[in-house]
CSV table of C-alpha atoms in Angstrom, one decimal:
chain,number,residue,atom,x,y,z
A,24,MET,CA,12.9,-17.5,10.1
A,25,LYS,CA,9.4,-18.6,11.0
A,26,LEU,CA,6.6,-16.8,9.5
A,27,GLN,CA,5.2,-15.1,12.5
A,28,GLN,CA,8.5,-14.0,12.9
A,29,SER,CA,8.8,-12.2,9.5
A,30,LEU,CA,5.6,-10.4,9.5
A,31,ILE,CA,6.5,-9.3,13.1
A,32,GLN,CA,9.6,-7.3,11.8
A,33,LYS,CA,8.0,-6.1,8.8
A,34,ILE,CA,5.0,-4.5,10.7
A,35,ASP,CA,7.5,-2.9,13.2
A,36,ASP,CA,9.7,-1.7,10.5
A,37,TYR,CA,6.9,-0.5,8.6
A,38,ILE,CA,5.1,1.2,11.6
A,39,GLY,CA,4.7,-0.9,14.4
A,40,ILE,CA,1.3,-2.9,15.6
A,41,GLU,CA,0.0,0.1,18.1
A,42,ASP,CA,0.0,2.6,14.9
A,43,LEU,CA,-1.2,-0.2,12.3
A,44,SER,CA,-3.2,-0.8,14.4
A,45,LYS,CA,-4.6,3.1,14.6
A,46,GLU,CA,-4.8,3.0,11.0
A,47,MET,CA,-6.6,0.2,10.7
A,48,GLU,CA,-9.0,1.2,13.1
A,49,ARG,CA,-9.5,4.8,11.3
A,50,TYR,CA,-10.2,2.6,7.8
A,51,ARG,CA,-12.9,0.7,9.4
A,52,SER,CA,-14.9,3.8,10.2
A,53,LEU,CA,-14.5,4.6,6.6
A,54,THR,CA,-16.4,1.2,5.7
A,55,HIS,CA,-19.9,-1.1,6.1
A,56,GLU,CA,-17.6,-4.2,5.9
A,57,LYS,CA,-16.3,-3.6,9.5
A,58,LYS,CA,-15.5,-7.4,9.6
A,59,TRP,CA,-12.1,-7.2,7.6
A,60,PHE,CA,-10.5,-4.8,9.8
A,61,ASN,CA,-11.9,-6.4,12.6
A,62,TYR,CA,-10.1,-9.5,11.8
A,63,MET,CA,-7.0,-7.7,11.0
A,64,ILE,CA,-6.7,-5.9,13.9
A,65,ILE,CA,-7.0,-8.9,16.0
A,66,TYR,CA,-4.7,-11.1,14.0
A,67,PHE,CA,-1.6,-8.7,13.7
A,68,ASN,CA,-1.9,-8.0,17.7
A,69,CYS,CA,-2.0,-11.7,17.9
A,70,LEU,CA,1.1,-12.2,16.3
A,71,TYR,CA,2.6,-10.2,19.4
A,72,HIS,CA,0.9,-11.8,22.4
A,73,GLN,CA,0.6,-15.6,21.0
A,74,ASN,CA,2.8,-18.2,19.5
A,75,GLU,CA,1.0,-18.9,16.3
A,76,ASN,CA,1.3,-21.6,13.7
A,77,VAL,CA,1.1,-18.9,10.7
A,78,GLU,CA,2.3,-21.1,8.1
A,79,GLU,CA,-0.9,-23.7,9.2
A,80,HIS,CA,-3.2,-20.6,9.6
A,81,THR,CA,-2.5,-19.6,6.0
A,82,ILE,CA,-2.6,-23.0,4.4
A,83,SER,CA,-6.4,-23.4,6.4
A,84,TYR,CA,-7.5,-20.4,5.5
A,85,ARG,CA,-6.4,-19.5,2.5
A,86,GLN,CA,-9.5,-18.8,1.0
A,87,ILE,CA,-10.5,-16.2,3.9
A,88,ILE,CA,-7.1,-14.7,3.4
A,89,LEU,CA,-8.0,-14.3,-0.4
A,90,GLY,CA,-11.0,-12.4,0.6
A,91,THR,CA,-9.7,-10.1,2.9
A,92,LYS,CA,-7.0,-8.9,-0.1
A,93,ALA,CA,-9.9,-8.7,-2.4
A,94,PHE,CA,-11.9,-6.4,0.2
A,95,LEU,CA,-8.5,-4.4,0.3
A,96,ASP,CA,-7.8,-4.2,-3.6
A,97,GLU,CA,-11.3,-2.9,-3.9
A,98,PHE,CA,-11.1,-0.2,-0.5
A,99,ASN,CA,-8.4,0.8,-2.0
A,100,GLU,CA,-8.9,2.0,-5.6
A,101,THR,CA,-9.8,5.6,-4.8
A,102,ARG,CA,-7.5,5.9,-2.2
A,103,ASN,CA,-4.0,4.3,-2.9
A,104,GLU,CA,-3.4,4.4,0.8
A,105,ALA,CA,0.0,3.3,1.3
A,106,THR,CA,-1.2,1.8,4.6
A,107,ILE,CA,-3.5,-0.4,2.6
A,108,GLN,CA,-0.8,-1.3,0.2
A,109,PHE,CA,1.2,-2.4,2.8
A,110,LEU,CA,-1.4,-4.8,4.6
A,111,LEU,CA,-1.8,-6.4,1.0
A,112,ASP,CA,2.0,-6.6,0.2
A,113,LEU,CA,2.0,-8.6,4.4
A,114,ILE,CA,-0.8,-10.7,2.9
A,115,GLN,CA,0.8,-11.2,-0.6
A,116,PHE,CA,4.2,-12.2,1.6
A,117,LYS,CA,2.3,-14.7,3.9
A,118,LEU,CA,0.7,-16.4,0.7
A,119,ASP,CA,4.0,-16.4,-0.9
A,120,TYR,CA,5.6,-17.8,1.9
A,121,VAL,CA,3.5,-21.2,2.3
A,122,GLU,CA,3.0,-21.6,-1.3
A,123,GLY,CA,3.8,-25.2,-2.1
A,124,MET,CA,3.8,-26.2,1.3
A,125,SER,CA,1.2,-28.6,2.6
A,126,ARG,CA,-0.9,-29.1,5.4
A,127,ILE,CA,1.2,-29.1,8.4
A,128,PRO,CA,0.9,-31.6,11.2
């Protein structure tokens, strides 16, 4: 199974993209660093509407992904939100999936 399909399946198994997006919008209202949630809302919704080379994106944008992960870790320090933990796990899954891969042509 390709990474895109795996991510969609994990989101669907959790709460689905609509509810996940609503949760991220709620969290976005709780921070001044709105760009992180804006990015995730757009990115995860695009998985459902476009065929993306998620493996290549994960490799190419690794530093940005690590920045997102660091932001979520800090955001969740005092909240302990299940959905934030789900997002952290989803991001880690992406990183683990491409570990050892080189750039994909």
